[in-house]
Tab-separated table of C-alpha atoms and ligand atoms in Angstrom:
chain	number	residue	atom	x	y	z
A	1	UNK	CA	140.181	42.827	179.657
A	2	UNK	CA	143.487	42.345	180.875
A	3	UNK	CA	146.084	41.968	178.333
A	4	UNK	CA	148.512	38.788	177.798
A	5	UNK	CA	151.523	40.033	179.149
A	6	UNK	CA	153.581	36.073	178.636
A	7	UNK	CA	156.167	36.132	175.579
A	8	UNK	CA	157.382	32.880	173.777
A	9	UNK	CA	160.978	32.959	174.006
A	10	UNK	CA	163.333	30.199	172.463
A	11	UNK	CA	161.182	27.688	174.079
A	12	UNK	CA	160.575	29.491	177.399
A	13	UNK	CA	157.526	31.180	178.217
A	14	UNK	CA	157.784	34.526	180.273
A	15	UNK	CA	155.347	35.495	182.407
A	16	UNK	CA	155.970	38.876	181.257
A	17	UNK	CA	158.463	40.262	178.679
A	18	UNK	CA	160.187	42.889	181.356
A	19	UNK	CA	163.441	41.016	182.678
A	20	UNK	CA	166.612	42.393	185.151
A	21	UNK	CA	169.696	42.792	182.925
A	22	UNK	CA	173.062	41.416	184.816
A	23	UNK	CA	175.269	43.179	187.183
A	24	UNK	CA	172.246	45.310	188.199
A	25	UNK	CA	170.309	42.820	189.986
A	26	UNK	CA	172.617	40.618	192.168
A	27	UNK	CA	171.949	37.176	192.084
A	28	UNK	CA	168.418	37.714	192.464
A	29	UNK	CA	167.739	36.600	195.763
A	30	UNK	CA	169.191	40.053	196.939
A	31	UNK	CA	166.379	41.924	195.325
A	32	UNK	CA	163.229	39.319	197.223
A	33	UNK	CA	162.192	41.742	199.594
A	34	UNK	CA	162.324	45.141	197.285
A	35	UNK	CA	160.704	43.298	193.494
A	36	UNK	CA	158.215	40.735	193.305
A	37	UNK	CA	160.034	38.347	191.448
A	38	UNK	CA	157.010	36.595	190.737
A	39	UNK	CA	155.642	40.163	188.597
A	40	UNK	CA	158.677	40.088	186.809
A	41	UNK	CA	159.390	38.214	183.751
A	42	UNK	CA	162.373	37.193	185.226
A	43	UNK	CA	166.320	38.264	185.772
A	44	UNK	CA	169.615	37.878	184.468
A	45	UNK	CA	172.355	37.169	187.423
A	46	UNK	CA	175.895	39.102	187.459
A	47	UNK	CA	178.363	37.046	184.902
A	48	UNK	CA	179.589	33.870	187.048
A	49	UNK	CA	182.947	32.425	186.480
A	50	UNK	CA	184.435	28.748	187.263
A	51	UNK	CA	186.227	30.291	190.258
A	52	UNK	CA	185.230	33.907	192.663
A	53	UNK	CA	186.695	36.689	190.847
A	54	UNK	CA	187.514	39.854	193.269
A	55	UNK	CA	187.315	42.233	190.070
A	56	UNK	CA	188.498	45.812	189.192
A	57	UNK	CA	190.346	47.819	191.848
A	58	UNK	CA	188.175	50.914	192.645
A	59	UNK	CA	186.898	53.793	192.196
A	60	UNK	CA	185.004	51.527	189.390
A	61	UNK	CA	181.984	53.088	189.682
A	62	UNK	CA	180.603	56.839	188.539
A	63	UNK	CA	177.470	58.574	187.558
A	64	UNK	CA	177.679	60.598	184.672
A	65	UNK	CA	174.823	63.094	182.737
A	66	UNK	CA	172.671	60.591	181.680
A	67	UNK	CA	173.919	56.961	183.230
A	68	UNK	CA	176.791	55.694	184.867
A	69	UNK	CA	180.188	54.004	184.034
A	70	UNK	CA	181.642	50.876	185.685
A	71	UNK	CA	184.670	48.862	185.596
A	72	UNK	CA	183.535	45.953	188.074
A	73	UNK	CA	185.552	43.710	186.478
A	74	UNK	CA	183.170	40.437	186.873
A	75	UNK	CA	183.160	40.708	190.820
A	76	UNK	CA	181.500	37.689	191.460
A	77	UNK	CA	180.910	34.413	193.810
A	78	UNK	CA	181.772	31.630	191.310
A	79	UNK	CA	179.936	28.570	190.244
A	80	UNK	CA	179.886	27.096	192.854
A	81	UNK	CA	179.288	29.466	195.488
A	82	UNK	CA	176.255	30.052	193.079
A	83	UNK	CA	174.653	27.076	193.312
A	84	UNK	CA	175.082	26.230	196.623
A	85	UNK	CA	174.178	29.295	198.037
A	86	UNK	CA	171.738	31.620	195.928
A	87	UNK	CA	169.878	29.546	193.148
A	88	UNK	CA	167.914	27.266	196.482
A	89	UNK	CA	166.450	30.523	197.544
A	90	UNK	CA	165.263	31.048	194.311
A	91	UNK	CA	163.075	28.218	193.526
A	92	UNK	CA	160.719	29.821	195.445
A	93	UNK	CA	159.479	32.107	192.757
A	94	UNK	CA	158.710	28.995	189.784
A	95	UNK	CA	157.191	31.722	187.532
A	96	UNK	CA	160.537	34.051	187.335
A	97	UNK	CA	162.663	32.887	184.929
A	98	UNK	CA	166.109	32.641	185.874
A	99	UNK	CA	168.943	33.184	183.713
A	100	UNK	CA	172.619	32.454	184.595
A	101	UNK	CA	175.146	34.828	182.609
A	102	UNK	CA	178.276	32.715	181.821
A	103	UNK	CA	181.559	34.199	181.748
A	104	UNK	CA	185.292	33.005	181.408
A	105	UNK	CA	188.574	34.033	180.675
A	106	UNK	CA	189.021	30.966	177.960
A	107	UNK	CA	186.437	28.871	176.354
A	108	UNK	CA	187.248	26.088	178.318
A	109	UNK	CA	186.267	28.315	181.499
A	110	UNK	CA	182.764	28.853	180.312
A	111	UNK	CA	182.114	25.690	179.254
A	112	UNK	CA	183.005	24.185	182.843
A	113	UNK	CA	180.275	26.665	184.253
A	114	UNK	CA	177.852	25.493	181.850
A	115	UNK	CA	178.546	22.148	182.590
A	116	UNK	CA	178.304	22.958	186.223
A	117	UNK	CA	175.060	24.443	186.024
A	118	UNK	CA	173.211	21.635	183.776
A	119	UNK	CA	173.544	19.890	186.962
A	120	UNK	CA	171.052	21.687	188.840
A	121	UNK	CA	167.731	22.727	188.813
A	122	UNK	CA	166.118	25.824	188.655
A	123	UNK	CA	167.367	27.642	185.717
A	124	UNK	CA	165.567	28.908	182.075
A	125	UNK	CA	168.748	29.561	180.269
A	126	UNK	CA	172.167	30.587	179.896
A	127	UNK	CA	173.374	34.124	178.641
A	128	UNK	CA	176.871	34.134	177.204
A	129	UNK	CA	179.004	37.164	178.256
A	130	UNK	CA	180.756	37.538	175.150
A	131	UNK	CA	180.179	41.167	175.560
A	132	UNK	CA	181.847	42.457	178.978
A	133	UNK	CA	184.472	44.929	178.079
A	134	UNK	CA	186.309	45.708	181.775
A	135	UNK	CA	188.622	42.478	181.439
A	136	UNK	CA	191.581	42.499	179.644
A	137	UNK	CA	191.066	38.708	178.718
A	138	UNK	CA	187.028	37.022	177.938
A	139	UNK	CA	184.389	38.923	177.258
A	140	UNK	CA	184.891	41.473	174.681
A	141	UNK	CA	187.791	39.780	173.275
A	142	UNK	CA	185.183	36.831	172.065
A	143	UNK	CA	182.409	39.278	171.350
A	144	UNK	CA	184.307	41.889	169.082
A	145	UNK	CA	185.822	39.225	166.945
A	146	UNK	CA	183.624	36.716	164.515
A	147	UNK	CA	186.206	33.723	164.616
A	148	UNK	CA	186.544	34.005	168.270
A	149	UNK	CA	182.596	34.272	168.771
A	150	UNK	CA	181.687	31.482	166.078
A	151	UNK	CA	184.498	29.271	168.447
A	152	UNK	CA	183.201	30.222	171.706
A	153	UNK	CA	179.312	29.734	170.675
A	154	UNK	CA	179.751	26.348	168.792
A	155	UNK	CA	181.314	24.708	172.009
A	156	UNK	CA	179.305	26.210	174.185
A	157	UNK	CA	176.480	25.141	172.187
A	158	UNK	CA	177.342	21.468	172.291
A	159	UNK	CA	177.421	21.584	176.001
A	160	UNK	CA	174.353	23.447	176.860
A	161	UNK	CA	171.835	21.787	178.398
A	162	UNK	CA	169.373	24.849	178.189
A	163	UNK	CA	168.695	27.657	175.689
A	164	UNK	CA	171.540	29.226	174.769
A	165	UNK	CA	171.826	33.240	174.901
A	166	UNK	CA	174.439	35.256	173.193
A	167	UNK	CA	174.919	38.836	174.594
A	168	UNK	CA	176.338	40.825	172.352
A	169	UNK	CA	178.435	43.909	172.236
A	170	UNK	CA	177.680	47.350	170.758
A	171	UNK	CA	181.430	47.717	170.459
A	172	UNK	CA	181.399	46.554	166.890
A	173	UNK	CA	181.148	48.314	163.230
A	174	UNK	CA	178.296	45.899	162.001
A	175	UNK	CA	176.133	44.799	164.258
A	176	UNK	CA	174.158	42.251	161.791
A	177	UNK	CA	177.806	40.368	161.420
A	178	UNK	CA	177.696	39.429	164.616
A	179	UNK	CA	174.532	38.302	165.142
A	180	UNK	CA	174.700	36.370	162.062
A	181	UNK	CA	177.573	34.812	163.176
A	182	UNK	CA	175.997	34.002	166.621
A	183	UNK	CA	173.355	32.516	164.913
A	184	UNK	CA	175.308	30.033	162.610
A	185	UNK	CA	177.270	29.162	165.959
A	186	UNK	CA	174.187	27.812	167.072
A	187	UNK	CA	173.111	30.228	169.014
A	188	UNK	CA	169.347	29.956	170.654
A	189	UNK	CA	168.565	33.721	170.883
A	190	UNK	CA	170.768	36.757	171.194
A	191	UNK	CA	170.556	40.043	173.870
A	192	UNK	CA	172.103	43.344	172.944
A	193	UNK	CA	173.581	45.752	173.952
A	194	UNK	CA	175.900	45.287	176.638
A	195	UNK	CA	177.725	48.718	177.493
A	196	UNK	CA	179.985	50.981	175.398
A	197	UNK	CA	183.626	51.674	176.153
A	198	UNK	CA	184.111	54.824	177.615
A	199	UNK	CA	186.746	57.064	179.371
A	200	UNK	CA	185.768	59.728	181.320
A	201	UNK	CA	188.151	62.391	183.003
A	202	UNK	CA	189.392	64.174	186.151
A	203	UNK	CA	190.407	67.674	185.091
A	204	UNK	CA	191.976	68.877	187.662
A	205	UNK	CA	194.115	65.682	188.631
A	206	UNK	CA	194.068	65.019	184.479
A	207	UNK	CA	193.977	61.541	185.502
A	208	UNK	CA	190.948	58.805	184.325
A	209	UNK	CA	187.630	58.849	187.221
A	210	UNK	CA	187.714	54.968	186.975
A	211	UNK	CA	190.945	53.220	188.154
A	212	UNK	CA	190.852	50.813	185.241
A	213	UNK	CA	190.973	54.074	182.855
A	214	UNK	CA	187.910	52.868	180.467
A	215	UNK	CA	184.662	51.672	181.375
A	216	UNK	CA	181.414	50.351	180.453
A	217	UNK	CA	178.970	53.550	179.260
A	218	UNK	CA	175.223	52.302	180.158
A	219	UNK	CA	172.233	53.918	180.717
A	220	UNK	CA	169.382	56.561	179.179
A	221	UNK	CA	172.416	57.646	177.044
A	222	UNK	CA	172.978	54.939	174.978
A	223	UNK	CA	169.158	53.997	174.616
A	224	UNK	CA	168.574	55.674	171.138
A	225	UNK	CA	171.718	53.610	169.940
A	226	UNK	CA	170.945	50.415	171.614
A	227	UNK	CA	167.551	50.623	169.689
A	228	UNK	CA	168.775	50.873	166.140
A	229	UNK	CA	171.118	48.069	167.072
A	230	UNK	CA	168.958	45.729	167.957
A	231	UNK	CA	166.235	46.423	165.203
A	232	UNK	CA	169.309	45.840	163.070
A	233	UNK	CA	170.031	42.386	164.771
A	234	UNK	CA	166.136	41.648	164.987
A	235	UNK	CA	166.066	42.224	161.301
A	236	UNK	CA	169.439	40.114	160.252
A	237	UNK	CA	168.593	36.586	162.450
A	238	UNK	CA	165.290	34.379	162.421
A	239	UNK	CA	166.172	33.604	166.225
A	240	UNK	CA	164.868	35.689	169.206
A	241	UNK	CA	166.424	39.238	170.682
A	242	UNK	CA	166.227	40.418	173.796
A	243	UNK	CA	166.852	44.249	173.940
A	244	UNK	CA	168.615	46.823	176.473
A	245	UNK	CA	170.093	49.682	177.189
A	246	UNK	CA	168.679	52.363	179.040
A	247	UNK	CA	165.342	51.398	179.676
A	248	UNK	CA	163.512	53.580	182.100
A	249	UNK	CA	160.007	53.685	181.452
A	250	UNK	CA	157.519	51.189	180.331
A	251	UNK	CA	157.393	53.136	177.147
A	252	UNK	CA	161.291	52.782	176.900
A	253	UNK	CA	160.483	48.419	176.521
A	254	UNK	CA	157.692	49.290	173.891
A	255	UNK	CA	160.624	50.968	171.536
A	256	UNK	CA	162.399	47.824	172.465
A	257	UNK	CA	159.650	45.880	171.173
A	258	UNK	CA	158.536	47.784	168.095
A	259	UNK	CA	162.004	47.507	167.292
A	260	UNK	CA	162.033	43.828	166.966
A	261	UNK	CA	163.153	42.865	171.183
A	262	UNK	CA	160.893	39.756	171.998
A	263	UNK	CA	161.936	40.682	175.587
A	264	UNK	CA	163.739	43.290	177.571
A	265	UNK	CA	166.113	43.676	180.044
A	266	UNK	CA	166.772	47.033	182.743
A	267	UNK	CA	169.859	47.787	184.090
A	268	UNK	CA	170.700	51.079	185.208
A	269	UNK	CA	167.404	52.014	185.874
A	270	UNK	CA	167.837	49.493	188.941
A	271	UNK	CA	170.495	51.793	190.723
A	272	UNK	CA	167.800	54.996	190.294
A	273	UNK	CA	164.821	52.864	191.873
A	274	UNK	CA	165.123	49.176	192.739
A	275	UNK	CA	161.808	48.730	192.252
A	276	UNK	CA	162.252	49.615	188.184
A	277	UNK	CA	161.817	46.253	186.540
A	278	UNK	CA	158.425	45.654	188.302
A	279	UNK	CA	157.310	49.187	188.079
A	280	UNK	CA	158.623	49.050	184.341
A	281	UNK	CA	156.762	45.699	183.937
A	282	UNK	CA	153.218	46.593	185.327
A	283	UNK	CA	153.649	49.958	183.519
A	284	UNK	CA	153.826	48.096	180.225
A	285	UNK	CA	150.551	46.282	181.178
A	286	UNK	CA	149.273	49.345	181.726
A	287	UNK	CA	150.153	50.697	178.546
A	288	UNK	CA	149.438	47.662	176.191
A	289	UNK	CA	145.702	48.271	178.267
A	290	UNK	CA	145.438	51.797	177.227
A	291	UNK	CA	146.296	50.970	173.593
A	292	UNK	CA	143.837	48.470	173.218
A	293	UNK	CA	146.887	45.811	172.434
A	294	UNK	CA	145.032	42.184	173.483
A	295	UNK	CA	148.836	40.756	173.501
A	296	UNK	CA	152.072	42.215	174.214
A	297	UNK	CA	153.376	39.810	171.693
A	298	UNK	CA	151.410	41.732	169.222
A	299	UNK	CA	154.020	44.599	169.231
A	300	UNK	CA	157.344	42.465	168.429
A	301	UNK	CA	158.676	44.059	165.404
A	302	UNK	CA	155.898	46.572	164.582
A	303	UNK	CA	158.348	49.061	163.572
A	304	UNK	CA	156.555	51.257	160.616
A	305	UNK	CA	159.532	52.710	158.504
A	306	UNK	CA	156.976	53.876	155.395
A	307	UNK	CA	157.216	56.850	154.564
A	308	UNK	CA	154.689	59.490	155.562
A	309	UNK	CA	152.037	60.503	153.158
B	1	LIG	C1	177.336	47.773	187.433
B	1	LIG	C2	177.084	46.960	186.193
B	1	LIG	C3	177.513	45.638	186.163
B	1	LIG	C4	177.291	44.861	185.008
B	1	LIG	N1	177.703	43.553	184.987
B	1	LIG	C5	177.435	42.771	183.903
B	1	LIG	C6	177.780	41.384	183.881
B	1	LIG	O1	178.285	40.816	184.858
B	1	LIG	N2	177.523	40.671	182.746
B	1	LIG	C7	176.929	41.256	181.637
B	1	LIG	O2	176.711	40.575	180.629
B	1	LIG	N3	176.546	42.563	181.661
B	1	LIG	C8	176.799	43.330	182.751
B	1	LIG	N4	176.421	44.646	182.759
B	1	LIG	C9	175.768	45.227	181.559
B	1	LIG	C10	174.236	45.296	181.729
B	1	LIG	O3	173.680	44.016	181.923
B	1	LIG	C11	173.593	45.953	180.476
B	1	LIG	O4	173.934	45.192	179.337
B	1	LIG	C12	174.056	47.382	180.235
B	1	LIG	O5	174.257	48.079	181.449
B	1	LIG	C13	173.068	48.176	179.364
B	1	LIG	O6	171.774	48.222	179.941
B	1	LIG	P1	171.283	49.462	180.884
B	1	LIG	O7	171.586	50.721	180.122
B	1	LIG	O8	169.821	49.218	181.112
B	1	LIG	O9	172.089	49.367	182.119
B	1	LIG	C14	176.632	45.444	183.888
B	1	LIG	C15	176.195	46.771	183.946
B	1	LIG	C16	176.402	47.527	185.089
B	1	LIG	C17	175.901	48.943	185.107
């Protein structure tokens, strides 16, 4: 018997609980020929603003041992741009769910592209980039401080016409703060982690790889830590977590899931193989099939911390 791959999820239903993270995955419509978006739970897009941001200056891009660093710097098309151009091409694929990460420089910048986007059709939910931490203004600034987060999430709240999604960062001392205080803001569910502030350095010309000087750490590197943070989140807030960071392998989304994740989301792993996500989300099947599980659901927060006899 096949197992039931679909995931409740803050009043959406996934087909499946494997989702693209943003930044890694375009706008979605970029990725129709290489993923079937229909196999996939569904995607995140790259952070939209109110108006097209050019982003960092490069190089703002670099591999390192076990992931990559960026500084993009919320490169991106704008609201508008957004909606007139990308999300038609998407309603094509009805059973991926798509996801529009918000961004803004000041509150009142996200919630003019949430109010944009209640407008049209075609989209599951909003993810709030409270998280990004390659701007000097936004982002991080909102996601590393509670009053600033508990502002930003209340108003953003009131405006939303769809599920609201706070992604979190990892760039914190106590992770269960700030999903609490997500949660009191009103927010619907939460994803974590978004990447970790990192500097990496040019020996020889002692000067920084990435032109912006820090960047965003992501990939198989920071799995083991993105894990413990978001069993600590799943375990602090009675609303939904999606988890990430440096998922690979199908058996990368179980930890995710044992951990407390309803859902997942793969980055990186895009850049390695485009096809991850789908390969990542049949894999999963595959494995829930193997382990006799009759629903993926069935794993959410299965961690077993006892101690061995
Ligand atoms: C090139 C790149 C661009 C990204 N852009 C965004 C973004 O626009 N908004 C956001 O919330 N996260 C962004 N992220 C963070 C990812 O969505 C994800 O949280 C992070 O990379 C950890 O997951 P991973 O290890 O699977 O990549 C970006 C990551 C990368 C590598």
């Amino acid at each position: 018997m096949k197992p039931d791959m679909r995931v409740q999820f803050a009043g959406i239903e996934f087909e499946n609980p494997v989702l693209a993270a943003s930044g890694t995955f375009g706008y979605g419509v970029e990725f129709e020929d290489i993923v079937s978006l229909e196999k996939i739970g569904g995607f995140v897009t790259k952070g939209i603003s109110r108006e097209p941001m050019a982003g960092n200056q490069a190089p703002r891009i670099i591999e390192t041992a076990a992931g990559m660093m960026n500084a993009i710097g919320l490169q991106n098309i704008g609201v508008e741009a957004f909606l007139g151009k990308k999300l038609p091409a998407l309603r094509k694929y009805p059973k991926c769910a798509v996801i529009v990460n918000v961004f803004g420089t000041h509150v009142r910048d996200y919630l003019d592209v949430i109010q944009r986007l209640n407008e049209a059709e075609g989209i599951a939910a909003y993810e709030l980039n409270a998280s990004c931490p390659n701007t000097d203004h936004g982002g991080m600034t909102f996601g590393t401080d509670p009053i600033a987060l508990d502002e930003l999430v209340a108003r953003a709240k009131k405006v939303a016409a769809r599920p609201l999604i706070v992604k979190l960062s990892p760039n914190v001392t106590s992770i269960p703060t700030m999903a609490k205080c997500a949660e009191s803001a009103g927010a619907d569910a939460l994803s974590l982690v978004n990447t970790f502030v990192a500097l990496s350095i040019d020996v020889e010309t002692r000067r920084p790889r990435i032109a912006n000087v820090t960047a965003g750490l992501s990939g198989p590197a920071i799995k083991p830590i993105a894990v413990r943070m978001v069993w600590e989140a799943a375990r602090s807030v009675g609303i939904p977590v999606i988890g990430l960071g440096g998922i690979t392998t199908p058996e990368d989304a179980v930890e995710f899931l044992l951990a407390g994740a309803t859902a997942v989301q793969v980055g990186t792993a895009s850049f390695a193989d485009p096809r991850a996500v789908e390969r990542i989300a049949k894999g999963l099947e595959a494995w829930c099939q193997r382990h006799h599980v009759d629903r993926v659901a069935d794993l959410i927060g299965t961690l077993d911390c006892s101690k061995p006899e």
